[in-house]
PDB file of C-alpha atoms in Angstrom:
ATOM      1  CA  MET A   1      -0.171  -0.169  -0.010  1.00 44.00           C
ATOM      2  CA  ILE A   2       1.239   3.492  -0.904  1.00 46.00           C
ATOM      3  CA  SER A   3       0.182   6.369   1.252  1.00 52.00           C
ATOM      4  CA  HIS A   4      -1.022   8.468  -1.813  1.00 55.00           C
ATOM      5  CA  GLY A   5      -2.038   7.118  -5.100  1.00 53.00           C
ATOM      6  CA  LYS A   6      -1.086   8.814  -8.236  1.00 77.00           C
ATOM      7  CA  ASP A   7      -4.442   9.503  -9.578  1.00 92.00           C
ATOM      8  CA  ILE A   8      -8.103   8.980  -8.478  1.00 95.00           C
ATOM      9  CA  LYS A   9     -10.319   6.437  -9.733  1.00 96.00           C
ATOM     10  CA  ILE A  10     -14.191   5.892  -8.571  1.00 97.00           C
ATOM     11  CA  PHE A  11     -15.641   2.512  -9.481  1.00 98.00           C
ATOM     12  CA  SER A  12     -19.146   1.258  -8.513  1.00 97.00           C
ATOM     13  CA  GLY A  13     -21.219  -1.830  -8.079  1.00 96.00           C
ATOM     14  CA  ASN A  14     -24.975  -2.209  -8.917  1.00 96.00           C
ATOM     15  CA  ALA A  15     -26.413  -0.910  -5.546  1.00 96.00           C
ATOM     16  CA  ASN A  16     -26.301   2.676  -6.240  1.00 96.00           C
ATOM     17  CA  PRO A  17     -24.935   3.539  -9.233  1.00 96.00           C
ATOM     18  CA  VAL A  18     -26.878   6.837  -9.587  1.00 96.00           C
ATOM     19  CA  LEU A  19     -25.374   8.289  -6.460  1.00 97.00           C
ATOM     20  CA  ALA A  20     -21.918   7.173  -7.879  1.00 97.00           C
ATOM     21  CA  GLN A  21     -22.533   8.869 -11.296  1.00 97.00           C
ATOM     22  CA  ALA A  22     -23.531  12.181  -8.979  1.00 97.00           C
ATOM     23  CA  ILE A  23     -20.323  12.071  -7.050  1.00 97.00           C
ATOM     24  CA  CYS A  24     -17.964  11.536 -10.189  1.00 97.00           C
ATOM     25  CA  LYS A  25     -19.891  14.712 -11.658  1.00 96.00           C
ATOM     26  CA  ARG A  26     -19.132  16.782  -8.521  1.00 96.00           C
ATOM     27  CA  LEU A  27     -15.441  15.662  -8.733  1.00 95.00           C
ATOM     28  CA  ASN A  28     -15.171  16.482 -12.430  1.00 95.00           C
ATOM     29  CA  THR A  29     -14.357  12.737 -13.145  1.00 95.00           C
ATOM     30  CA  GLU A  30     -15.555   9.738 -15.088  1.00 95.00           C
ATOM     31  CA  LEU A  31     -16.787   6.728 -13.290  1.00 97.00           C
ATOM     32  CA  GLY A  32     -14.457   3.820 -13.593  1.00 96.00           C
ATOM     33  CA  SER A  33     -14.781   1.163 -16.392  1.00 96.00           C
ATOM     34  CA  ALA A  34     -15.835  -2.142 -14.967  1.00 96.00           C
ATOM     35  CA  GLU A  35     -18.504  -4.642 -15.201  1.00 96.00           C
ATOM     36  CA  VAL A  36     -20.054  -6.286 -12.241  1.00 96.00           C
ATOM     37  CA  GLY A  37     -22.795  -9.211 -13.077  1.00 95.00           C
ATOM     38  CA  ARG A  38     -23.902 -12.494 -12.534  1.00 94.00           C
ATOM     39  CA  PHE A  39     -23.257 -16.051 -13.873  1.00 95.00           C
ATOM     40  CA  SER A  40     -26.128 -17.924 -14.717  1.00 95.00           C
ATOM     41  CA  ASP A  41     -25.995 -19.690 -11.110  1.00 94.00           C
ATOM     42  CA  GLY A  42     -26.217 -16.513  -9.751  1.00 92.00           C
ATOM     43  CA  GLU A  43     -22.595 -15.985  -8.532  1.00 94.00           C
ATOM     44  CA  ALA A  44     -21.070 -12.476  -8.918  1.00 95.00           C
ATOM     45  CA  PHE A  45     -18.256 -11.729 -11.018  1.00 95.00           C
ATOM     46  CA  CYS A  46     -16.280  -8.612 -11.695  1.00 96.00           C
ATOM     47  CA  SER A  47     -14.288  -7.142 -14.780  1.00 96.00           C
ATOM     48  CA  LEU A  48     -12.001  -4.168 -14.424  1.00 96.00           C
ATOM     49  CA  TYR A  49     -11.723  -2.520 -18.155  1.00 97.00           C
ATOM     50  CA  GLU A  50      -8.823  -0.005 -17.137  1.00 96.00           C
ATOM     51  CA  THR A  51      -5.557  -0.010 -15.140  1.00 96.00           C
ATOM     52  CA  VAL A  52      -5.431   0.976 -11.573  1.00 96.00           C
ATOM     53  CA  ARG A  53      -1.867   0.372 -10.715  1.00 95.00           C
ATOM     54  CA  GLY A  54      -0.926   2.603  -8.101  1.00 94.00           C
ATOM     55  CA  SER A  55      -3.985   4.594  -8.384  1.00 95.00           C
ATOM     56  CA  ASP A  56      -6.382   5.823  -5.131  1.00 96.00           C
ATOM     57  CA  VAL A  57      -9.583   3.909  -5.722  1.00 97.00           C
ATOM     58  CA  PHE A  58     -12.891   4.423  -4.333  1.00 98.00           C
ATOM     59  CA  VAL A  59     -15.672   1.777  -4.760  1.00 98.00           C
ATOM     60  CA  VAL A  60     -18.874   3.106  -4.120  1.00 98.00           C
ATOM     61  CA  GLN A  61     -21.451   0.284  -2.848  1.00 98.00           C
ATOM     62  CA  SER A  62     -24.057   0.496  -0.409  1.00 96.00           C
ATOM     63  CA  THR A  63     -24.970  -2.842   1.072  1.00 95.00           C
ATOM     64  CA  CYS A  64     -28.634  -2.486   0.861  1.00 94.00           C
ATOM     65  CA  GLY A  65     -31.003  -4.790  -0.303  1.00 90.00           C
ATOM     66  CA  PRO A  66     -30.612  -7.462  -2.020  1.00 94.00           C
ATOM     67  CA  VAL A  67     -27.991  -7.255   0.787  1.00 95.00           C
ATOM     68  CA  ASN A  68     -25.940 -10.477   0.184  1.00 95.00           C
ATOM     69  CA  ASP A  69     -25.639  -9.803  -3.446  1.00 96.00           C
ATOM     70  CA  ASN A  70     -24.317  -6.258  -2.710  1.00 97.00           C
ATOM     71  CA  LEU A  71     -22.059  -7.238  -0.171  1.00 97.00           C
ATOM     72  CA  MET A  72     -20.414  -9.945  -2.176  1.00 97.00           C
ATOM     73  CA  GLU A  73     -19.945  -7.527  -5.232  1.00 97.00           C
ATOM     74  CA  LEU A  74     -18.294  -5.265  -3.049  1.00 98.00           C
ATOM     75  CA  LEU A  75     -15.713  -7.832  -1.776  1.00 98.00           C
ATOM     76  CA  ILE A  76     -15.082  -9.000  -5.307  1.00 97.00           C
ATOM     77  CA  MET A  77     -14.562  -5.504  -6.554  1.00 98.00           C
ATOM     78  CA  ILE A  78     -12.090  -4.880  -3.655  1.00 98.00           C
ATOM     79  CA  ASP A  79     -10.327  -8.469  -4.359  1.00 98.00           C
ATOM     80  CA  ALA A  80      -9.872  -7.473  -8.167  1.00 97.00           C
ATOM     81  CA  LEU A  81      -8.556  -4.133  -7.189  1.00 98.00           C
ATOM     82  CA  ARG A  82      -6.133  -5.535  -4.809  1.00 97.00           C
ATOM     83  CA  ARG A  83      -4.954  -7.893  -7.015  1.00 97.00           C
ATOM     84  CA  ALA A  84      -4.267  -5.335  -9.758  1.00 96.00           C
ATOM     85  CA  SER A  85      -2.188  -3.671  -7.699  1.00 95.00           C
ATOM     86  CA  ALA A  86      -4.180  -0.577  -6.786  1.00 96.00           C
ATOM     87  CA  GLY A  87      -2.498   2.015  -4.595  1.00 94.00           C
ATOM     88  CA  ARG A  88      -5.022   2.346  -1.909  1.00 96.00           C
ATOM     89  CA  ILE A  89      -8.650   0.942  -1.747  1.00 97.00           C
ATOM     90  CA  THR A  90     -11.316   2.806  -0.027  1.00 98.00           C
ATOM     91  CA  ALA A  91     -14.829   1.127   0.402  1.00 98.00           C
ATOM     92  CA  VAL A  92     -17.277   3.943  -0.121  1.00 98.00           C
ATOM     93  CA  MET A  93     -20.718   2.451   1.933  1.00 98.00           C
ATOM     94  CA  PRO A  94     -23.250   5.363   2.077  1.00 97.00           C
ATOM     95  CA  TYR A  95     -25.223   2.524   3.757  1.00 97.00           C
ATOM     96  CA  PHE A  96     -23.617  -0.225   5.699  1.00 96.00           C
ATOM     97  CA  GLY A  97     -25.954  -3.389   6.186  1.00 93.00           C
ATOM     98  CA  TYR A  98     -25.736  -5.711   9.095  1.00 94.00           C
ATOM     99  CA  ALA A  99     -25.291  -3.374  11.342  1.00 92.00           C
ATOM    100  CA  ARG A 100     -27.851  -4.108  13.859  1.00 90.00           C
ATOM    101  CA  GLN A 101     -26.414  -7.089  15.218  1.00 89.00           C
ATOM    102  CA  ASP A 102     -23.280  -5.248  17.065  1.00 89.00           C
ATOM    103  CA  ARG A 103     -23.393  -6.979  19.880  1.00 89.00           C
ATOM    104  CA  LYS A 104     -24.855 -10.332  21.661  1.00 90.00           C
ATOM    105  CA  ALA A 105     -28.369  -9.292  23.176  1.00 85.00           C
ATOM    106  CA  LYS A 106     -28.983 -12.567  23.793  1.00 88.00           C
ATOM    107  CA  PRO A 107     -27.121 -15.991  24.197  1.00 92.00           C
ATOM    108  CA  ARG A 108     -25.951 -17.566  20.952  1.00 92.00           C
ATOM    109  CA  ASP A 109     -26.337 -14.525  19.097  1.00 92.00           C
ATOM    110  CA  PRO A 110     -23.746 -13.706  16.397  1.00 93.00           C
ATOM    111  CA  ILE A 111     -22.166 -10.400  16.134  1.00 94.00           C
ATOM    112  CA  SER A 112     -22.788  -9.727  12.312  1.00 95.00           C
ATOM    113  CA  ALA A 113     -21.164  -6.271  12.108  1.00 94.00           C
ATOM    114  CA  LYS A 114     -17.821  -7.725  13.317  1.00 96.00           C
ATOM    115  CA  LEU A 115     -18.044 -10.494  10.875  1.00 96.00           C
ATOM    116  CA  VAL A 116     -18.684  -8.011   7.612  1.00 97.00           C
ATOM    117  CA  ALA A 117     -15.547  -5.744   9.064  1.00 96.00           C
ATOM    118  CA  ASN A 118     -13.597  -8.619   9.101  1.00 97.00           C
ATOM    119  CA  MET A 119     -14.768  -9.536   5.463  1.00 97.00           C
ATOM    120  CA  ILE A 120     -14.273  -6.110   4.288  1.00 98.00           C
ATOM    121  CA  THR A 121     -10.757  -5.900   5.745  1.00 97.00           C
ATOM    122  CA  THR A 122      -9.809  -9.374   4.589  1.00 97.00           C
ATOM    123  CA  ALA A 123     -10.890  -8.853   1.153  1.00 97.00           C
ATOM    124  CA  GLY A 124      -8.207  -5.706   0.680  1.00 97.00           C
ATOM    125  CA  ALA A 125      -9.858  -2.404   1.904  1.00 98.00           C
ATOM    126  CA  ASP A 126      -7.486  -0.147   3.172  1.00 97.00           C
ATOM    127  CA  ARG A 127     -10.395   2.225   4.821  1.00 97.00           C
ATOM    128  CA  VAL A 128     -14.027   2.622   4.854  1.00 97.00           C
ATOM    129  CA  LEU A 129     -15.988   5.696   4.315  1.00 97.00           C
ATOM    130  CA  THR A 130     -19.471   5.587   5.465  1.00 96.00           C
ATOM    131  CA  MET A 131     -22.531   7.304   6.958  1.00 96.00           C
ATOM    132  CA  ASP A 132     -24.674   7.080  10.198  1.00 93.00           C
ATOM    133  CA  LEU A 133     -23.689   3.714  11.220  1.00 93.00           C
ATOM    134  CA  HIS A 134     -26.503   2.307  13.323  1.00 89.00           C
ATOM    135  CA  ALA A 135     -24.051   1.880  16.174  1.00 86.00           C
ATOM    136  CA  SER A 136     -20.862   3.929  16.206  1.00 87.00           C
ATOM    137  CA  GLN A 137     -19.171   1.372  18.172  1.00 90.00           C
ATOM    138  CA  ILE A 138     -18.895  -0.575  14.864  1.00 93.00           C
ATOM    139  CA  GLN A 139     -15.957   1.780  13.776  1.00 93.00           C
ATOM    140  CA  GLY A 140     -13.918  -0.085  16.292  1.00 93.00           C
ATOM    141  CA  PHE A 141     -14.929  -3.562  14.619  1.00 95.00           C
ATOM    142  CA  PHE A 142     -12.375  -2.460  11.920  1.00 95.00           C
ATOM    143  CA  ASP A 143      -8.347  -2.683  11.966  1.00 94.00           C
ATOM    144  CA  ILE A 144      -8.472  -0.144   9.252  1.00 97.00           C
ATOM    145  CA  PRO A 145      -9.509   3.608   9.500  1.00 95.00           C
ATOM    146  CA  VAL A 146     -13.332   4.286   9.182  1.00 96.00           C
ATOM    147  CA  ASP A 147     -14.587   7.884   8.435  1.00 95.00           C
ATOM    148  CA  ASN A 148     -18.378   7.567   9.633  1.00 95.00           C
ATOM    149  CA  LEU A 149     -20.054  10.720   8.223  1.00 95.00           C
ATOM    150  CA  LEU A 150     -23.377  12.292   9.877  1.00 93.00           C
ATOM    151  CA  GLY A 151     -26.664  12.992   7.835  1.00 92.00           C
ATOM    152  CA  SER A 152     -27.987  15.344  10.254  1.00 91.00           C
ATOM    153  CA  PRO A 153     -26.279  18.531   8.785  1.00 91.00           C
ATOM    154  CA  ILE A 154     -28.140  17.909   5.663  1.00 94.00           C
ATOM    155  CA  PHE A 155     -31.156  17.923   7.708  1.00 95.00           C
ATOM    156  CA  ALA A 156     -30.712  20.364   9.832  1.00 93.00           C
ATOM    157  CA  HIS A 157     -29.878  22.959   6.907  1.00 93.00           C
ATOM    158  CA  TYR A 158     -33.222  21.625   5.397  1.00 94.00           C
ATOM    159  CA  TYR A 159     -35.369  22.240   8.264  1.00 94.00           C
ATOM    160  CA  HIS A 160     -33.600  25.522   9.183  1.00 91.00           C
ATOM    161  CA  ASP A 161     -34.698  27.116   6.202  1.00 90.00           C
ATOM    162  CA  ARG A 162     -38.181  25.412   6.320  1.00 89.00           C
ATOM    163  CA  PHE A 163     -39.234  26.334  10.067  1.00 88.00           C
ATOM    164  CA  VAL A 164     -37.336  29.626  10.365  1.00 86.00           C
ATOM    165  CA  GLY A 165     -39.352  31.461  12.668  1.00 85.00           C
ATOM    166  CA  GLN A 166     -41.534  28.856  13.957  1.00 87.00           C
ATOM    167  CA  GLU A 167     -38.869  27.806  16.760  1.00 85.00           C
ATOM    168  CA  ASP A 168     -41.310  28.320  19.326  1.00 89.00           C
ATOM    169  CA  SER A 169     -43.561  25.768  17.972  1.00 91.00           C
ATOM    170  CA  THR A 170     -41.259  23.100  16.840  1.00 94.00           C
ATOM    171  CA  VAL A 171     -39.824  20.293  18.825  1.00 95.00           C
ATOM    172  CA  VAL A 172     -37.231  17.600  17.826  1.00 95.00           C
ATOM    173  CA  VAL A 173     -38.263  14.424  18.941  1.00 94.00           C
ATOM    174  CA  SER A 174     -36.070  10.916  19.339  1.00 92.00           C
ATOM    175  CA  PRO A 175     -37.994   8.081  18.388  1.00 88.00           C
ATOM    176  CA  ASP A 176     -36.449   5.731  21.287  1.00 83.00           C
ATOM    177  CA  VAL A 177     -34.089   6.210  24.130  1.00 81.00           C
ATOM    178  CA  GLY A 178     -31.157   4.760  22.167  1.00 79.00           C
ATOM    179  CA  SER A 179     -31.161   7.564  19.785  1.00 84.00           C
ATOM    180  CA  VAL A 180     -31.222  10.263  22.270  1.00 89.00           C
ATOM    181  CA  SER A 181     -27.775  11.413  21.908  1.00 88.00           C
ATOM    182  CA  ARG A 182     -28.337  12.026  17.972  1.00 89.00           C
ATOM    183  CA  ALA A 183     -31.521  13.711  18.231  1.00 91.00           C
ATOM    184  CA  ARG A 184     -30.065  16.076  21.152  1.00 93.00           C
ATOM    185  CA  THR A 185     -27.053  17.238  18.791  1.00 91.00           C
ATOM    186  CA  PHE A 186     -29.620  17.660  15.878  1.00 92.00           C
ATOM    187  CA  ALA A 187     -31.835  19.803  18.352  1.00 93.00           C
ATOM    188  CA  GLN A 188     -28.840  21.920  19.410  1.00 92.00           C
ATOM    189  CA  LYS A 189     -28.167  22.639  15.644  1.00 90.00           C
ATOM    190  CA  LEU A 190     -31.407  23.915  15.311  1.00 92.00           C
ATOM    191  CA  GLY A 191     -31.862  25.623  18.395  1.00 92.00           C
ATOM    192  CA  LEU A 192     -34.990  23.677  19.394  1.00 94.00           C
ATOM    193  CA  PRO A 193     -36.185  21.742  22.386  1.00 94.00           C
ATOM    194  CA  LEU A 194     -35.832  17.803  22.749  1.00 94.00           C
ATOM    195  CA  ALA A 195     -38.669  15.292  23.458  1.00 94.00           C
ATOM    196  CA  ILE A 196     -38.256  11.440  23.855  1.00 93.00           C
ATOM    197  CA  VAL A 197     -40.652   8.615  22.850  1.00 91.00           C
ATOM    198  CA  ASP A 198     -40.234   5.869  25.482  1.00 85.00           C
ATOM    199  CA  LYS A 199     -40.818   2.521  24.176  1.00 72.00           C
ATOM    200  CA  ARG A 200     -40.710  -1.227  24.752  1.00 64.00           C
ATOM    201  CA  ARG A 201     -39.283  -3.291  22.055  1.00 56.00           C
ATOM    202  CA  GLN A 202     -40.996  -6.735  22.208  1.00 55.00           C
ATOM    203  CA  LYS A 203     -39.238  -8.474  19.129  1.00 57.00           C
ATOM    204  CA  ALA A 204     -37.483  -7.548  16.167  1.00 56.00           C
ATOM    205  CA  ASN A 205     -39.357  -4.994  14.014  1.00 53.00           C
ATOM    206  CA  SER A 206     -41.878  -4.446  16.341  1.00 52.00           C
ATOM    207  CA  SER A 207     -42.190  -2.032  19.311  1.00 51.00           C
ATOM    208  CA  GLU A 208     -44.908  -0.654  21.824  1.00 66.00           C
ATOM    209  CA  VAL A 209     -44.963   3.086  22.847  1.00 58.00           C
ATOM    210  CA  MET A 210     -44.993   3.660  26.367  1.00 68.00           C
ATOM    211  CA  ASN A 211     -44.904   7.358  27.279  1.00 85.00           C
ATOM    212  CA  ILE A 212     -43.748  10.754  25.865  1.00 90.00           C
ATOM    213  CA  ILE A 213     -41.099  12.414  27.870  1.00 90.00           C
ATOM    214  CA  GLY A 214     -41.247  16.421  27.059  1.00 91.00           C
ATOM    215  CA  ASP A 215     -43.503  18.482  26.204  1.00 91.00           C
ATOM    216  CA  VAL A 216     -44.968  18.417  22.350  1.00 92.00           C
ATOM    217  CA  LYS A 217     -48.593  19.254  23.005  1.00 93.00           C
ATOM    218  CA  GLY A 218     -49.988  21.921  20.058  1.00 93.00           C
ATOM    219  CA  LYS A 219     -46.515  21.785  18.588  1.00 94.00           C
ATOM    220  CA  GLN A 220     -45.027  20.606  15.283  1.00 95.00           C
ATOM    221  CA  VAL A 221     -42.357  17.870  15.751  1.00 96.00           C
ATOM    222  CA  ILE A 222     -39.437  16.278  13.853  1.00 96.00           C
ATOM    223  CA  LEU A 223     -38.682  12.703  14.230  1.00 95.00           C
ATOM    224  CA  LEU A 224     -35.041  11.790  13.660  1.00 93.00           C
ATOM    225  CA  ASP A 225     -33.770   8.636  13.363  1.00 91.00           C
ATOM    226  CA  ASP A 226     -30.834   6.739  11.513  1.00 90.00           C
ATOM    227  CA  MET A 227     -32.793   4.293   9.754  1.00 92.00           C
ATOM    228  CA  VAL A 228     -36.284   3.365   8.649  1.00 94.00           C
ATOM    229  CA  ASP A 229     -36.912  -0.566   7.859  1.00 93.00           C
ATOM    230  CA  THR A 230     -40.442  -1.699   8.352  1.00 92.00           C
ATOM    231  CA  ALA A 231     -41.347   1.781   9.649  1.00 92.00           C
ATOM    232  CA  GLY A 232     -43.366   0.258  12.390  1.00 89.00           C
ATOM    233  CA  SER A 233     -41.055   2.079  14.972  1.00 86.00           C
ATOM    234  CA  LEU A 234     -41.292   5.296  13.492  1.00 91.00           C
ATOM    235  CA  CYS A 235     -45.008   5.024  12.402  1.00 92.00           C
ATOM    236  CA  HIS A 236     -45.680   3.882  16.248  1.00 89.00           C
ATOM    237  CA  ALA A 237     -43.900   7.007  17.685  1.00 90.00           C
ATOM    238  CA  ALA A 238     -45.654   9.429  15.288  1.00 93.00           C
ATOM    239  CA  GLN A 239     -49.056   8.416  16.383  1.00 92.00           C
ATOM    240  CA  ALA A 240     -48.249   8.500  19.954  1.00 91.00           C
ATOM    241  CA  LEU A 241     -47.077  12.056  19.302  1.00 93.00           C
ATOM    242  CA  VAL A 242     -50.435  12.913  18.218  1.00 93.00           C
ATOM    243  CA  ASP A 243     -52.657  10.509  20.475  1.00 90.00           C
ATOM    244  CA  ILE A 244     -50.560  10.568  23.813  1.00 89.00           C
ATOM    245  CA  GLY A 245     -48.600  13.685  23.202  1.00 90.00           C
ATOM    246  CA  GLY A 246     -51.045  16.219  21.256  1.00 93.00           C
ATOM    247  CA  ALA A 247     -48.869  17.120  18.596  1.00 94.00           C
ATOM    248  CA  THR A 248     -50.148  19.079  15.745  1.00 94.00           C
ATOM    249  CA  ASP A 249     -48.119  18.171  12.780  1.00 94.00           C
ATOM    250  CA  VAL A 250     -45.283  15.236  12.574  1.00 96.00           C
ATOM    251  CA  TYR A 251     -42.486  15.257  10.133  1.00 96.00           C
ATOM    252  CA  ALA A 252     -39.948  12.791  10.140  1.00 96.00           C
ATOM    253  CA  CYS A 253     -36.342  12.087   8.926  1.00 96.00           C
ATOM    254  CA  ALA A 254     -33.535   9.314   8.563  1.00 95.00           C
ATOM    255  CA  SER A 255     -30.458   8.780   6.934  1.00 94.00           C
ATOM    256  CA  HIS A 256     -31.301   5.366   5.265  1.00 96.00           C
ATOM    257  CA  GLY A 257     -34.631   4.397   3.854  1.00 95.00           C
ATOM    258  CA  VAL A 258     -34.483   0.847   3.635  1.00 95.00           C
ATOM    259  CA  LEU A 259     -38.383   0.442   3.734  1.00 95.00           C
ATOM    260  CA  SER A 260     -39.068  -3.243   3.508  1.00 93.00           C
ATOM    261  CA  GLY A 261     -42.268  -5.118   3.856  1.00 91.00           C
ATOM    262  CA  PRO A 262     -44.981  -2.892   5.117  1.00 94.00           C
ATOM    263  CA  ALA A 263     -43.065   0.223   5.110  1.00 94.00           C
ATOM    264  CA  TYR A 264     -44.844   2.240   2.233  1.00 95.00           C
ATOM    265  CA  ASP A 265     -48.428   1.103   3.687  1.00 94.00           C
ATOM    266  CA  ARG A 266     -47.586   2.142   7.126  1.00 95.00           C
ATOM    267  CA  ILE A 267     -46.144   5.648   5.976  1.00 95.00           C
ATOM    268  CA  GLU A 268     -49.219   6.229   3.911  1.00 94.00           C
ATOM    269  CA  GLN A 269     -51.540   5.185   6.887  1.00 94.00           C
ATOM    270  CA  SER A 270     -49.611   7.156   9.506  1.00 94.00           C
ATOM    271  CA  PRO A 271     -49.819  10.997  10.768  1.00 95.00           C
ATOM    272  CA  ILE A 272     -46.551  11.613   9.165  1.00 96.00           C
ATOM    273  CA  LYS A 273     -46.851  14.712   6.935  1.00 95.00           C
ATOM    274  CA  GLU A 274     -43.462  14.253   5.108  1.00 95.00           C
ATOM    275  CA  LEU A 275     -40.563  11.781   5.616  1.00 96.00           C
ATOM    276  CA  LEU A 276     -37.309  13.137   4.785  1.00 96.00           C
ATOM    277  CA  LEU A 277     -34.780  10.398   3.527  1.00 97.00           C
ATOM    278  CA  LEU A 278     -31.111  10.464   2.159  1.00 97.00           C
ATOM    279  CA  ASP A 279     -30.374   8.944  -1.144  1.00 95.00           C
ATOM    280  CA  SER A 280     -27.745   6.300   0.715  1.00 96.00           C
ATOM    281  CA  ILE A 281     -30.288   3.771  -0.590  1.00 96.00           C
ATOM    282  CA  PRO A 282     -31.826   4.334  -3.840  1.00 95.00           C
ATOM    283  CA  ALA A 283     -35.674   4.838  -3.980  1.00 92.00           C
ATOM    284  CA  GLN A 284     -37.719   1.848  -4.511  1.00 88.00           C
ATOM    285  CA  ARG A 285     -40.907   3.761  -5.580  1.00 88.00           C
ATOM    286  CA  GLU A 286     -40.944   6.910  -7.610  1.00 85.00           C
ATOM    287  CA  ASN A 287     -43.221   9.754  -6.468  1.00 84.00           C
ATOM    288  CA  PHE A 288     -44.420   8.450  -3.501  1.00 90.00           C
ATOM    289  CA  PRO A 289     -46.112  11.571  -1.996  1.00 91.00           C
ATOM    290  CA  LYS A 290     -45.047  11.367   1.631  1.00 94.00           C
ATOM    291  CA  ILE A 291     -41.480  10.740   1.073  1.00 95.00           C
ATOM    292  CA  LYS A 292     -38.551  13.410  -0.181  1.00 95.00           C
ATOM    293  CA  TYR A 293     -34.947  12.749  -0.747  1.00 96.00           C
ATOM    294  CA  LEU A 294     -32.034  14.687  -0.443  1.00 96.00           C
ATOM    295  CA  THR A 295     -28.701  13.946  -1.749  1.00 96.00           C
ATOM    296  CA  VAL A 296     -25.581  12.822  -0.151  1.00 97.00           C
ATOM    297  CA  ALA A 297     -23.218  13.375  -3.449  1.00 97.00           C
ATOM    298  CA  ASP A 298     -21.925  16.518  -2.319  1.00 96.00           C
ATOM    299  CA  LEU A 299     -20.932  15.268   1.067  1.00 96.00           C
ATOM    300  CA  PHE A 300     -19.495  11.931  -0.104  1.00 97.00           C
ATOM    301  CA  ALA A 301     -17.616  13.744  -2.952  1.00 97.00           C
ATOM    302  CA  GLU A 302     -15.944  16.491  -0.901  1.00 96.00           C
ATOM    303  CA  ALA A 303     -15.157  13.489   1.861  1.00 96.00           C
ATOM    304  CA  ILE A 304     -13.208  11.538  -1.023  1.00 97.00           C
ATOM    305  CA  GLU A 305     -11.406  14.554  -2.222  1.00 95.00           C
ATOM    306  CA  ARG A 306     -10.139  15.337   1.309  1.00 95.00           C
ATOM    307  CA  ILE A 307      -9.206  11.692   1.661  1.00 95.00           C
ATOM    308  CA  TYR A 308      -7.386  11.624  -1.643  1.00 94.00           C
ATOM    309  CA  GLN A 309      -5.522  14.990  -0.743  1.00 92.00           C
ATOM    310  CA  GLU A 310      -4.694  13.865   2.868  1.00 92.00           C
ATOM    311  CA  ILE A 311      -6.341  16.597   4.114  1.00 92.00           C
ATOM    312  CA  SER A 312      -8.725  16.659   7.461  1.00 91.00           C
ATOM    313  CA  VAL A 313     -12.308  15.020   6.881  1.00 91.00           C
ATOM    314  CA  SER A 314     -13.256  16.193  10.557  1.00 87.00           C
ATOM    315  CA  LYS A 315     -14.590  19.452   9.386  1.00 85.00           C
ATOM    316  CA  LEU A 316     -17.536  17.371   7.595  1.00 84.00           C
ATOM    317  CA  PHE A 317     -18.920  16.021  11.045  1.00 77.00           C
ATOM    318  CA  ASN A 318     -20.039  19.774  12.109  1.00 69.00           C
TER     319      ASN A 318
END
């Protein structure tokens, strides 16, 4: 490995090629020429059609659904680049899958996040660039540098412009106790008070709301979460804010819109007026009225440029 590649090259798997193209456009470069596909039996293959020897290479690939296919694509691309003598390989993962099992919650549980971290490192990645890990301690699962970008500044900019002058009637809400730290930082950026939805999770993808901590009566609220999967927790929290807390309008935002299973139906039937998501995961449905996407291309482009130029990335965390 060399500390600095002689040039920069960006490649993409099949997870989110639109985002990869947008990043390249902002960096005034072309997407690397490669083919990532499937053999007839479903095995993934990768072919690189340009030299990468000594280059500083960035592979843009979210491990969103189909999770296993996209993860395998990423590993194979990293391996191909390593064997082609790339100078440095950075796995750019706007969404890091397998992040929810970051500890043993009960006996005989796997720690899948650590396993995936080992696989990425073993494949040959020299560093990882990601956004809003489900659990920030996952950075410690890697033996290589990890930059964990934050999506909250993008949301803060959007809501600051939207609710300017309405600070007295707006409250930021954490959908559970585990997200309080993230929501508190977000509320401080906007200069808004904080409330918490206290819930008890009975099993995976289901929860029971217990109480609302804080005053939201007669106010518009902004629910902040890191990801929306089946949308059960988010929609239950939104309903509780209206039924129990007395909130008037509910807005929600999350960095990663997994949106699996009954998610779209739940969001449609919920009191959420608008769900704001980032394009770390591509939209599955176009023109869904309650969902709006903001791009992370600018943020990742600047992070990639800073990594390439060997200058600090910490400015992007503010």
